[in-house]
CSV table of C-alpha atoms in Angstrom, one decimal:
chain,number,residue,atom,x,y,z
J,146,UNK,CA,0.0,0.0,0.0
J,147,UNK,CA,1.3,3.4,-0.9
J,148,UNK,CA,2.2,5.7,1.9
J,149,UNK,CA,1.1,8.8,-0.1
J,150,UNK,CA,-2.3,10.4,0.6
J,151,UNK,CA,-4.8,10.5,-2.3
J,152,UNK,CA,-4.4,13.3,-4.8
J,153,UNK,CA,-6.4,16.4,-3.9
J,154,UNK,CA,-7.2,18.7,-6.7
J,155,UNK,CA,-9.5,21.6,-7.4
J,156,UNK,CA,-12.2,21.5,-10.1
J,157,UNK,CA,-9.7,22.9,-12.6
J,158,UNK,CA,-7.2,20.1,-11.8
J,159,UNK,CA,-4.8,22.2,-9.8
J,160,UNK,CA,-3.4,20.6,-6.5
J,161,UNK,CA,-5.1,21.8,-3.4
J,162,UNK,CA,-2.7,23.6,-1.0
J,163,UNK,CA,-2.7,21.7,2.3
J,164,UNK,CA,-5.3,23.1,4.8
J,165,UNK,CA,-6.8,25.4,2.2
J,166,UNK,CA,-10.2,23.7,2.1
J,167,UNK,CA,-12.5,22.0,4.6
J,168,UNK,CA,-12.5,18.2,4.1
J,169,UNK,CA,-15.8,18.1,2.1
J,170,UNK,CA,-14.2,20.4,-0.5
J,171,UNK,CA,-11.0,18.5,-0.6
J,172,UNK,CA,-12.4,15.3,-1.9
J,173,UNK,CA,-13.2,13.7,1.4
J,174,UNK,CA,-16.6,12.2,2.2
J,175,UNK,CA,-18.9,14.0,4.6
J,176,UNK,CA,-22.2,13.0,6.2
J,177,UNK,CA,-23.2,16.7,6.6
J,178,UNK,CA,-23.0,18.2,3.1
J,179,UNK,CA,-25.7,17.0,0.8
J,180,UNK,CA,-26.2,17.8,-2.9
J,181,UNK,CA,-28.2,20.9,-2.1
J,182,UNK,CA,-25.4,22.3,-0.1
J,183,UNK,CA,-22.7,21.5,-2.7
J,184,UNK,CA,-24.8,23.1,-5.4
J,185,UNK,CA,-25.2,26.3,-3.4
J,186,UNK,CA,-21.5,26.3,-2.5
J,187,UNK,CA,-20.6,26.4,-6.2
J,188,UNK,CA,-23.0,29.1,-6.9
J,189,UNK,CA,-22.0,31.2,-3.9
J,190,UNK,CA,-18.3,30.8,-4.6
J,191,UNK,CA,-18.8,32.0,-8.2
J,192,UNK,CA,-21.0,35.0,-7.1
J,193,UNK,CA,-18.6,36.1,-4.3
J,194,UNK,CA,-15.7,35.4,-6.6
J,195,UNK,CA,-17.1,38.0,-9.1
J,196,UNK,CA,-18.4,40.7,-6.8
J,197,UNK,CA,-16.3,40.6,-3.6
J,198,UNK,CA,-13.2,38.5,-3.5
J,199,UNK,CA,-11.1,40.3,-6.2
J,200,UNK,CA,-11.6,43.7,-4.4
J,201,UNK,CA,-11.7,42.8,-0.7
J,202,UNK,CA,-8.1,43.7,0.1
J,203,UNK,CA,-8.4,47.0,-1.8
J,204,UNK,CA,-11.6,47.9,0.0
J,205,UNK,CA,-10.2,47.0,3.4
J,206,UNK,CA,-7.2,49.1,2.8
J,207,UNK,CA,-9.4,52.0,1.7
J,208,UNK,CA,-11.5,51.3,4.9
J,209,UNK,CA,-14.8,51.4,2.9
J,210,UNK,CA,-16.8,49.2,0.6
J,211,UNK,CA,-18.2,51.1,-2.4
J,212,UNK,CA,-21.9,51.9,-2.2
J,213,UNK,CA,-22.8,49.9,-5.3
J,214,UNK,CA,-21.9,46.6,-3.8
J,215,UNK,CA,-24.7,46.3,-1.2
J,216,UNK,CA,-27.5,46.5,-3.8
J,217,UNK,CA,-25.8,43.9,-5.9
J,218,UNK,CA,-25.9,41.4,-3.0
J,219,UNK,CA,-29.4,42.5,-2.1
J,220,UNK,CA,-30.8,42.0,-5.6
J,221,UNK,CA,-29.3,38.5,-5.7
J,222,UNK,CA,-30.8,37.6,-2.3
J,223,UNK,CA,-27.3,37.2,-1.0
J,224,UNK,CA,-28.0,39.1,2.2
J,225,UNK,CA,-30.8,36.7,3.2
J,226,UNK,CA,-28.5,33.8,4.3
J,227,UNK,CA,-27.4,35.9,7.2
J,228,UNK,CA,-30.8,35.4,8.9
J,229,UNK,CA,-31.0,32.4,11.3
J,230,UNK,CA,-32.2,29.2,9.7
J,231,UNK,CA,-34.9,28.1,8.9
J,232,UNK,CA,-35.6,31.3,6.9
J,233,UNK,CA,-38.8,33.3,7.3
J,234,UNK,CA,-40.3,31.7,4.2
J,235,UNK,CA,-43.7,33.4,4.4
J,236,UNK,CA,-42.2,36.9,4.5
J,237,UNK,CA,-39.7,36.1,1.8
J,238,UNK,CA,-42.5,34.9,-0.5
J,239,UNK,CA,-44.4,38.1,0.2
J,240,UNK,CA,-41.6,40.2,-1.0
J,241,UNK,CA,-40.9,38.0,-4.0
J,242,UNK,CA,-37.8,36.1,-2.9
J,243,UNK,CA,-38.3,32.4,-3.7
J,244,UNK,CA,-34.7,31.2,-3.9
J,245,UNK,CA,-31.1,32.1,-3.2
J,246,UNK,CA,-28.9,31.5,-6.2
J,247,UNK,CA,-31.2,28.6,-7.2
J,248,UNK,CA,-31.7,27.1,-3.7
J,249,UNK,CA,-35.4,27.3,-2.7
J,250,UNK,CA,-35.8,29.3,0.5
J,251,UNK,CA,-38.0,26.4,1.9
J,252,UNK,CA,-35.0,24.1,1.5
J,253,UNK,CA,-32.6,26.3,3.4
J,254,UNK,CA,-31.1,24.9,6.6
J,255,UNK,CA,-28.2,25.9,8.9
J,256,UNK,CA,-25.7,23.9,6.7
J,257,UNK,CA,-26.5,26.2,3.8
J,258,UNK,CA,-25.9,29.1,6.2
J,259,UNK,CA,-22.5,27.6,7.1
J,260,UNK,CA,-21.6,27.3,3.4
J,261,UNK,CA,-22.5,30.9,2.9
J,262,UNK,CA,-20.5,32.1,5.9
J,263,UNK,CA,-17.5,30.0,4.8
J,264,UNK,CA,-17.6,31.4,1.2
J,265,UNK,CA,-17.9,35.0,2.5
J,266,UNK,CA,-14.9,34.5,4.6
J,267,UNK,CA,-12.8,32.9,1.8
J,268,UNK,CA,-11.2,36.2,1.2
J,269,UNK,CA,-9.5,35.9,4.6
J,270,UNK,CA,-10.6,39.2,6.0
J,271,UNK,CA,-14.0,39.9,7.6
J,272,UNK,CA,-14.4,43.6,7.1
J,273,UNK,CA,-15.7,43.9,3.5
J,274,UNK,CA,-18.3,41.1,4.0
J,275,UNK,CA,-19.4,42.4,7.4
J,276,UNK,CA,-20.0,45.8,6.0
J,277,UNK,CA,-23.0,44.3,4.2
J,278,UNK,CA,-24.1,41.4,6.4
J,279,UNK,CA,-24.0,42.3,10.1
J,280,UNK,CA,-27.3,44.3,10.0
J,281,UNK,CA,-29.3,41.4,8.4
J,282,UNK,CA,-27.6,38.9,10.7
J,283,UNK,CA,-28.2,40.6,14.0
J,284,UNK,CA,-30.3,43.7,13.6
J,285,UNK,CA,-33.3,42.3,11.7
J,286,UNK,CA,-33.9,39.0,13.6
J,287,UNK,CA,-35.3,40.6,16.8
J,288,UNK,CA,-38.0,42.2,14.8
J,289,UNK,CA,-38.7,39.0,12.9
J,290,UNK,CA,-38.8,36.9,16.1
J,291,UNK,CA,-40.4,39.2,18.6
J,292,UNK,CA,-41.9,42.1,16.8
J,293,UNK,CA,-45.7,42.5,16.4
J,294,UNK,CA,-47.4,41.9,13.1
J,295,UNK,CA,-47.8,45.6,12.6
J,296,UNK,CA,-44.1,46.3,13.4
J,297,UNK,CA,-43.0,43.6,11.0
J,298,UNK,CA,-45.2,45.0,8.2
J,299,UNK,CA,-43.6,48.4,8.6
J,300,UNK,CA,-40.0,47.3,8.5
J,301,UNK,CA,-39.4,43.8,7.3
J,302,UNK,CA,-40.2,44.2,3.6
J,303,UNK,CA,-37.6,46.9,3.0
J,304,UNK,CA,-35.1,45.1,5.2
J,305,UNK,CA,-35.3,41.8,3.3
J,306,UNK,CA,-35.1,43.6,-0.1
J,307,UNK,CA,-32.1,45.6,1.0
J,308,UNK,CA,-33.9,48.9,0.6
J,309,UNK,CA,-33.0,49.9,4.1
J,310,UNK,CA,-29.9,49.0,6.1
J,311,UNK,CA,-29.9,47.8,9.7
J,312,UNK,CA,-27.6,47.3,12.6
J,313,UNK,CA,-27.9,46.0,16.2
J,314,UNK,CA,-27.1,48.5,18.9
J,315,UNK,CA,-26.4,46.9,22.3
J,316,UNK,CA,-23.0,47.8,23.5
J,317,UNK,CA,-22.2,51.0,25.4
J,318,UNK,CA,-19.0,52.7,26.5
J,319,UNK,CA,-19.5,51.3,30.0
J,320,UNK,CA,-21.6,48.2,29.3
J,321,UNK,CA,-20.2,45.6,26.9
J,322,UNK,CA,-20.3,42.1,28.3
J,323,UNK,CA,-22.4,43.4,31.1
J,324,UNK,CA,-25.6,43.9,29.1
J,325,UNK,CA,-27.8,44.0,32.2
J,326,UNK,CA,-26.3,47.4,33.1
J,327,UNK,CA,-27.0,49.2,29.9
J,328,UNK,CA,-27.8,52.8,30.8
J,329,UNK,CA,-29.3,54.2,27.5
J,330,UNK,CA,-32.8,55.2,28.6
J,331,UNK,CA,-36.1,55.3,26.7
J,332,UNK,CA,-38.7,57.4,28.6
J,333,UNK,CA,-42.2,57.8,27.4
J,334,UNK,CA,-43.3,61.4,26.5
J,335,UNK,CA,-46.0,63.1,28.5
J,336,UNK,CA,-48.6,62.2,25.9
J,337,UNK,CA,-47.4,58.6,25.9
J,338,UNK,CA,-47.0,58.5,22.1
J,339,UNK,CA,-43.2,58.4,21.9
J,340,UNK,CA,-40.1,57.1,23.6
J,341,UNK,CA,-37.5,59.7,24.2
J,342,UNK,CA,-34.1,58.0,24.0
J,343,UNK,CA,-30.9,59.3,25.6
J,344,UNK,CA,-27.5,57.7,25.8
J,345,UNK,CA,-24.6,56.3,23.8
J,346,UNK,CA,-23.8,53.2,21.9
J,347,UNK,CA,-20.3,52.2,21.0
J,348,UNK,CA,-18.6,49.6,18.7
J,349,UNK,CA,-21.7,49.2,16.6
J,350,UNK,CA,-20.9,47.4,13.4
J,351,UNK,CA,-22.6,48.9,10.3
J,352,UNK,CA,-24.0,51.7,12.4
J,353,UNK,CA,-22.6,54.6,10.3
J,354,UNK,CA,-24.7,53.8,7.3
J,355,UNK,CA,-27.6,52.1,9.0
J,356,UNK,CA,-31.2,53.5,8.5
J,357,UNK,CA,-32.4,51.6,11.6
J,358,UNK,CA,-31.2,49.7,14.6
J,359,UNK,CA,-32.6,47.1,16.9
J,360,UNK,CA,-31.5,48.9,20.0
J,361,UNK,CA,-31.4,47.8,23.7
J,362,UNK,CA,-32.7,50.5,26.0
J,363,UNK,CA,-33.7,50.9,29.6
J,364,UNK,CA,-37.5,51.4,30.0
J,365,UNK,CA,-37.7,50.3,33.6
J,366,UNK,CA,-35.6,50.0,36.7
J,367,UNK,CA,-32.1,48.6,37.2
J,368,UNK,CA,-31.0,45.2,36.1
J,369,UNK,CA,-32.1,42.8,33.3
J,370,UNK,CA,-35.8,43.2,33.9
J,371,UNK,CA,-35.6,47.0,33.1
J,372,UNK,CA,-34.4,46.4,29.5
J,373,UNK,CA,-36.4,46.5,26.3
J,374,UNK,CA,-35.7,46.6,22.6
J,375,UNK,CA,-36.8,49.2,20.2
J,376,UNK,CA,-36.5,50.0,16.5
J,377,UNK,CA,-34.5,53.3,16.6
J,378,UNK,CA,-34.1,55.3,13.4
J,379,UNK,CA,-30.4,56.4,12.9
J,380,UNK,CA,-29.2,57.9,9.6
J,381,UNK,CA,-30.4,61.5,9.3
J,382,UNK,CA,-32.8,61.2,12.3
J,383,UNK,CA,-33.0,64.2,14.7
J,384,UNK,CA,-30.9,63.8,17.8
J,385,UNK,CA,-28.7,61.0,16.4
J,386,UNK,CA,-25.0,61.7,15.9
J,387,UNK,CA,-22.7,59.0,14.5
J,388,UNK,CA,-19.0,58.8,13.8
J,389,UNK,CA,-16.8,56.0,12.7
J,390,UNK,CA,-14.3,54.4,15.1
J,391,UNK,CA,-10.8,53.4,14.1
J,392,UNK,CA,-10.5,49.8,15.2
J,393,UNK,CA,-7.7,47.2,14.8
J,394,UNK,CA,-9.3,45.0,12.2
J,395,UNK,CA,-12.5,44.7,10.1
J,396,UNK,CA,-12.1,48.4,9.4
J,397,UNK,CA,-14.3,48.5,6.4
J,398,UNK,CA,-17.2,47.0,8.5
J,399,UNK,CA,-18.0,50.5,9.7
J,400,UNK,CA,-17.6,50.3,13.5
J,401,UNK,CA,-19.6,53.3,14.9
J,402,UNK,CA,-20.0,55.5,18.0
J,403,UNK,CA,-23.6,56.7,18.3
J,404,UNK,CA,-24.8,59.5,20.5
J,405,UNK,CA,-28.6,59.8,21.2
J,406,UNK,CA,-29.9,63.1,22.5
J,407,UNK,CA,-33.6,63.3,23.0
J,408,UNK,CA,-34.3,61.0,20.1
J,409,UNK,CA,-38.0,60.8,19.5
J,410,UNK,CA,-39.3,57.3,18.5
J,411,UNK,CA,-43.0,56.2,18.2
J,412,UNK,CA,-44.1,53.8,21.0
J,413,UNK,CA,-45.2,51.5,18.1
J,414,UNK,CA,-41.5,50.9,17.5
J,415,UNK,CA,-41.2,48.8,20.7
J,416,UNK,CA,-40.1,45.2,19.8
J,417,UNK,CA,-42.3,42.8,21.7
J,418,UNK,CA,-43.0,43.6,25.3
J,419,UNK,CA,-41.4,46.1,27.7
J,420,UNK,CA,-39.0,44.4,30.2
J,421,UNK,CA,-38.3,41.5,27.9
J,422,UNK,CA,-35.2,43.0,26.2
J,423,UNK,CA,-32.7,40.8,28.0
J,424,UNK,CA,-34.4,37.7,26.6
J,425,UNK,CA,-34.4,39.1,23.1
J,426,UNK,CA,-30.7,40.1,23.3
J,427,UNK,CA,-29.7,36.7,24.7
J,428,UNK,CA,-31.6,34.8,22.0
J,429,UNK,CA,-29.8,36.8,19.3
J,430,UNK,CA,-26.4,36.1,20.7
J,431,UNK,CA,-26.5,32.4,20.0
J,432,UNK,CA,-26.8,33.0,16.3
J,433,UNK,CA,-24.1,35.7,16.4
J,434,UNK,CA,-21.6,33.4,18.2
J,435,UNK,CA,-22.2,30.5,15.8
J,436,UNK,CA,-21.7,32.7,12.7
J,437,UNK,CA,-18.5,34.0,14.2
J,438,UNK,CA,-17.2,30.4,14.8
J,439,UNK,CA,-18.0,29.4,11.2
J,440,UNK,CA,-16.5,32.4,9.6
J,441,UNK,CA,-13.4,32.3,11.8
J,442,UNK,CA,-12.7,28.7,10.8
J,443,UNK,CA,-12.3,29.8,7.2
J,444,UNK,CA,-10.2,32.8,8.1
J,445,UNK,CA,-7.9,30.6,10.1
J,446,UNK,CA,-7.8,28.3,7.1
J,447,UNK,CA,-6.8,31.1,4.8
J,448,UNK,CA,-4.0,32.2,7.1
J,449,UNK,CA,-2.6,28.7,7.6
J,450,UNK,CA,-2.8,27.7,3.9
J,451,UNK,CA,-1.2,30.9,2.8
J,452,UNK,CA,1.7,30.2,5.2
J,453,UNK,CA,2.0,26.7,3.8
J,454,UNK,CA,2.2,28.0,0.2
J,455,UNK,CA,4.8,30.5,1.2
J,456,UNK,CA,6.9,28.0,3.1
J,457,UNK,CA,6.9,25.7,0.0
J,458,UNK,CA,8.7,28.4,-2.1
J,459,UNK,CA,10.6,30.6,0.4
J,460,UNK,CA,14.2,29.6,0.8
J,461,UNK,CA,16.4,30.2,3.9
J,462,UNK,CA,19.7,28.5,4.9
J,463,UNK,CA,20.0,26.9,1.5
J,464,UNK,CA,16.6,25.1,1.4
J,465,UNK,CA,12.9,25.9,1.5
J,466,UNK,CA,11.3,26.7,4.8
J,467,UNK,CA,9.2,23.6,4.4
J,468,UNK,CA,12.3,21.5,4.6
J,469,UNK,CA,13.0,22.9,8.1
J,470,UNK,CA,11.7,20.6,10.8
J,471,UNK,CA,10.8,23.4,13.1
J,472,UNK,CA,8.6,25.0,10.5
J,473,UNK,CA,6.8,21.8,9.8
J,474,UNK,CA,6.3,21.3,13.5
J,475,UNK,CA,4.7,24.8,13.9
J,476,UNK,CA,2.4,24.2,10.9
J,477,UNK,CA,1.4,20.8,12.2
J,478,UNK,CA,0.4,22.2,15.6
J,479,UNK,CA,-1.7,24.9,14.0
J,480,UNK,CA,-3.2,22.4,11.4
J,481,UNK,CA,-4.3,20.0,14.2
J,482,UNK,CA,-6.1,22.9,15.9
J,483,UNK,CA,-7.7,24.0,12.7
J,484,UNK,CA,-9.1,20.6,11.6
J,485,UNK,CA,-10.3,19.9,15.1
J,486,UNK,CA,-12.3,23.2,15.1
J,487,UNK,CA,-13.6,22.4,11.6
J,488,UNK,CA,-14.9,19.0,12.8
J,489,UNK,CA,-16.6,20.6,15.8
J,490,UNK,CA,-18.2,23.4,13.7
J,491,UNK,CA,-19.5,20.9,11.2
J,492,UNK,CA,-21.0,18.8,14.0
J,493,UNK,CA,-22.4,21.9,15.7
J,494,UNK,CA,-24.1,23.1,12.5
J,495,UNK,CA,-25.6,19.7,11.9
J,496,UNK,CA,-27.1,19.7,15.4
J,497,UNK,CA,-28.7,23.0,14.6
J,498,UNK,CA,-30.4,21.3,11.7
J,499,UNK,CA,-31.8,18.6,13.9
J,500,UNK,CA,-33.0,20.6,16.9
J,501,UNK,CA,-35.9,23.0,17.1
J,502,UNK,CA,-35.0,26.6,18.0
J,503,UNK,CA,-36.3,26.1,21.5
J,504,UNK,CA,-34.3,22.9,22.0
J,505,UNK,CA,-31.2,24.5,20.6
J,506,UNK,CA,-31.4,27.5,22.9
J,507,UNK,CA,-31.6,25.3,26.0
J,508,UNK,CA,-29.2,22.5,25.0
J,509,UNK,CA,-26.6,24.5,22.9
J,510,UNK,CA,-26.4,27.9,24.6
J,511,UNK,CA,-23.4,27.2,26.7
J,512,UNK,CA,-21.7,25.1,23.9
J,513,UNK,CA,-22.3,27.9,21.4
J,514,UNK,CA,-20.3,30.2,23.7
J,515,UNK,CA,-17.6,27.6,24.1
J,516,UNK,CA,-17.4,27.1,20.3
J,517,UNK,CA,-17.1,30.8,19.7
J,518,UNK,CA,-14.3,31.0,22.3
J,519,UNK,CA,-12.4,28.1,20.9
J,520,UNK,CA,-12.7,29.4,17.4
J,521,UNK,CA,-11.0,32.6,18.5
J,522,UNK,CA,-8.2,30.7,20.1
J,523,UNK,CA,-7.6,28.6,17.0
J,524,UNK,CA,-7.8,31.7,14.8
J,525,UNK,CA,-5.1,33.3,16.9
J,526,UNK,CA,-2.9,30.2,16.6
J,527,UNK,CA,-3.2,30.0,12.8
J,528,UNK,CA,-2.9,33.8,12.2
J,529,UNK,CA,0.1,34.0,14.5
J,530,UNK,CA,1.7,31.1,12.7
J,531,UNK,CA,1.2,32.7,9.4
J,532,UNK,CA,2.8,36.0,10.5
J,533,UNK,CA,5.8,34.3,12.1
J,534,UNK,CA,6.4,32.1,9.0
J,535,UNK,CA,6.0,35.0,6.6
J,536,UNK,CA,8.6,36.7,8.8
J,537,UNK,CA,9.3,40.3,7.8
J,538,UNK,CA,6.7,40.0,5.0
J,539,UNK,CA,4.1,39.1,7.5
J,540,UNK,CA,4.9,42.3,9.5
J,541,UNK,CA,4.4,44.4,6.4
J,542,UNK,CA,1.1,45.8,5.3
J,543,UNK,CA,1.8,45.4,1.6
J,544,UNK,CA,3.5,42.8,-0.6
J,545,UNK,CA,3.7,39.0,-0.2
J,546,UNK,CA,2.7,38.9,3.4
J,547,UNK,CA,-0.2,41.4,3.2
J,548,UNK,CA,-2.8,38.7,3.7
J,549,UNK,CA,-1.2,37.4,6.9
J,550,UNK,CA,-0.8,41.0,8.3
J,551,UNK,CA,-4.4,41.9,7.6
J,552,UNK,CA,-5.8,38.6,8.9
J,553,UNK,CA,-3.8,39.0,12.1
J,554,UNK,CA,-5.6,42.3,12.7
J,555,UNK,CA,-8.9,40.5,12.6
J,556,UNK,CA,-8.1,38.1,15.4
J,557,UNK,CA,-9.3,40.3,18.3
J,558,UNK,CA,-12.4,41.1,16.3
J,559,UNK,CA,-13.3,37.4,16.7
J,560,UNK,CA,-12.3,37.1,20.3
J,561,UNK,CA,-14.1,40.2,21.8
J,562,UNK,CA,-17.3,41.0,19.9
J,563,UNK,CA,-20.2,38.7,20.4
J,564,UNK,CA,-19.0,38.0,23.9
J,565,UNK,CA,-15.4,38.4,25.2
J,566,UNK,CA,-13.5,35.1,25.3
J,567,UNK,CA,-13.2,34.9,29.1
J,568,UNK,CA,-16.9,35.6,29.6
J,569,UNK,CA,-17.7,32.9,27.0
J,570,UNK,CA,-15.6,30.3,28.8
J,571,UNK,CA,-17.2,31.1,32.1
J,572,UNK,CA,-20.7,31.2,30.7
J,573,UNK,CA,-20.2,27.8,29.0
J,574,UNK,CA,-19.1,26.1,32.2
J,575,UNK,CA,-21.8,27.7,34.4
J,576,UNK,CA,-24.6,26.8,32.0
J,577,UNK,CA,-23.4,23.2,31.5
J,578,UNK,CA,-23.0,22.8,35.3
J,579,UNK,CA,-26.4,24.2,35.9
J,580,UNK,CA,-27.9,21.6,33.5
J,581,UNK,CA,-26.1,18.8,35.4
J,582,UNK,CA,-27.3,20.1,38.8
J,583,UNK,CA,-30.9,20.4,37.7
J,584,UNK,CA,-30.9,16.8,36.4
J,585,UNK,CA,-29.3,15.6,39.6
J,586,UNK,CA,-31.6,17.5,41.9
J,587,UNK,CA,-34.8,16.5,40.0
J,588,UNK,CA,-34.3,13.1,41.6
J,589,UNK,CA,-35.1,14.5,45.0
J,590,UNK,CA,-37.7,17.1,43.8
J,591,UNK,CA,-40.7,14.9,44.6
J,592,UNK,CA,-39.7,14.8,48.3
J,593,UNK,CA,-39.7,18.6,48.7
J,594,UNK,CA,-42.5,20.5,50.4
J,595,UNK,CA,-45.2,21.7,48.0
J,596,UNK,CA,-44.2,25.4,48.5
J,597,UNK,CA,-40.6,24.7,47.5
J,598,UNK,CA,-41.7,22.7,44.5
J,599,UNK,CA,-43.8,25.6,43.4
J,600,UNK,CA,-40.8,28.0,43.8
J,601,UNK,CA,-38.5,25.8,41.7
J,602,UNK,CA,-41.1,25.5,39.0
J,603,UNK,CA,-41.5,29.3,38.9
J,604,UNK,CA,-37.7,29.7,38.7
J,605,UNK,CA,-37.4,27.2,35.9
J,606,UNK,CA,-40.2,29.0,34.0
J,607,UNK,CA,-38.6,32.4,34.6
J,608,UNK,CA,-35.3,31.0,33.1
J,609,UNK,CA,-37.1,29.4,30.2
J,610,UNK,CA,-38.6,32.7,29.0
J,611,UNK,CA,-35.4,34.6,29.7
J,612,UNK,CA,-36.4,36.7,32.8
J,613,UNK,CA,-33.6,35.2,34.8
J,614,UNK,CA,-30.5,33.2,33.8
J,615,UNK,CA,-28.8,30.1,34.9
J,616,UNK,CA,-26.9,29.8,38.2
J,617,UNK,CA,-24.6,27.2,39.6
J,618,UNK,CA,-25.5,27.7,43.2
J,619,UNK,CA,-26.0,24.5,45.2
J,620,UNK,CA,-29.6,23.3,45.3
J,621,UNK,CA,-30.1,24.2,49.0
J,622,UNK,CA,-28.9,27.7,48.3
J,623,UNK,CA,-31.4,28.1,45.5
J,624,UNK,CA,-34.1,27.0,47.9
J,625,UNK,CA,-32.9,29.3,50.6
J,626,UNK,CA,-32.7,32.3,48.3
J,627,UNK,CA,-36.1,31.5,46.8
J,628,UNK,CA,-37.7,31.2,50.3
J,629,UNK,CA,-36.1,34.5,51.5
J,630,UNK,CA,-37.3,36.5,48.5
J,631,UNK,CA,-40.7,34.9,48.5
J,632,UNK,CA,-40.9,34.2,44.8
J,633,UNK,CA,-44.3,32.8,44.3
J,634,UNK,CA,-45.1,33.6,40.7
J,635,UNK,CA,-43.5,34.3,37.4
J,636,UNK,CA,-44.4,38.0,37.6
J,637,UNK,CA,-42.5,38.3,40.9
J,638,UNK,CA,-39.4,36.6,39.5
J,639,UNK,CA,-38.8,39.4,37.0
J,640,UNK,CA,-37.5,41.7,39.8
J,641,UNK,CA,-36.3,39.3,42.4
J,642,UNK,CA,-34.0,36.3,42.7
J,643,UNK,CA,-31.1,38.7,41.9
J,644,UNK,CA,-28.9,37.6,44.8
J,645,UNK,CA,-28.3,34.1,43.4
J,646,UNK,CA,-28.5,34.6,39.7
J,647,UNK,CA,-25.9,36.0,37.4
J,648,UNK,CA,-27.3,37.5,34.3
J,649,UNK,CA,-25.2,36.6,31.2
J,650,UNK,CA,-24.5,39.5,29.0
J,651,UNK,CA,-22.1,40.0,26.1
J,652,UNK,CA,-20.7,42.7,23.9
């Protein structure tokens, strides 16, 4: 038997650079990617290869994507894949969108979404793609999921067709991961017809050119139960001032600082119900974190495969870098991390296709945070490896190592937004531990006094609808706290049980 691995070639017969493609595109079998996914992958690669990939580096250097690009993607339906799967088929049909590059919207699942994210990230840098996608991915979903029929009718058609641009505005100068302490206020006017919004939002992707934002505001008292979400007009609206922020990477994505001074918004712009903003924000985060993990896997792949290609031709000490054992060792370590991440991401996306949204929120919330954190770590390893092996070229903004230098700038944009890495790691363990504790303690639930059983049921229901979040306190401490705060109903649990519950918030 030959010791050589099977030949891996592209569709045009060229050899595939090691680590440059996920296994299913490198000739390997996969249980996850069906014919429908492979068909869309070819169409998406061709579309992005024509309208984005050739210009991405230029646009990132210029720090702005030209205005004509967004309508091209919108007209082709290539902004719709950023929405959580399954897609809002009824709304898409209403506005005349029946397919995405030939794939029926009814057929769309999270694996299609992963293919789209992977192809959008094939350029290696996130900024140009994010300049068009972040609003649809994170700003529109709260309105689709929680907005009233009237609210959706006002805003969704133009959003889906790309006639209006969106962003999500959660983070503030003093409240990133600590979402529960957001200070931007929305106070009703004397006649009760408007909310008057005052405050600041910072690090808002796409904000600078967004017409609307799904904004987290404080309509009530302190803590999570005082938060709501509202559709806030931005571009050109009285009282709104926006300026772009100079950030490390993803520069062309339009990171924005927003000041809100007596911004008048109709009360009809409220998303869902007052006081439920924390639940809406948390639900949105799971999708955001998974999209980051998928996109980052491809960015890491571009970094590492670029380094491999460079090491095959660059000579030092009389031979190519690839002939140096220390170089091969570094590449192997990064490659092992990359393929491990890819396998996890593929499995994770598959689970999303098999679970209902409700099941996924409960079973995969902590794991989504963990996957996002791990993706950032692997990205760092691969990007750092690329810069080190490119050497001086990797430290230079132009020339042979430009791709490595630019990718390295994106690393912190994967590890901080969507939930800082340390917060994600802690959240993952606390949520998984909570699940284990609940399962363990359910065995003795039936022997508890009736009052304590009622309290536990109320707390579980409060968690289920997002009014309180998971805790890893011992069971007896949960009971003690519940007794002392006299939580006897779901309504009471909105403003109590604070001593024992840590609210999970993320940038």
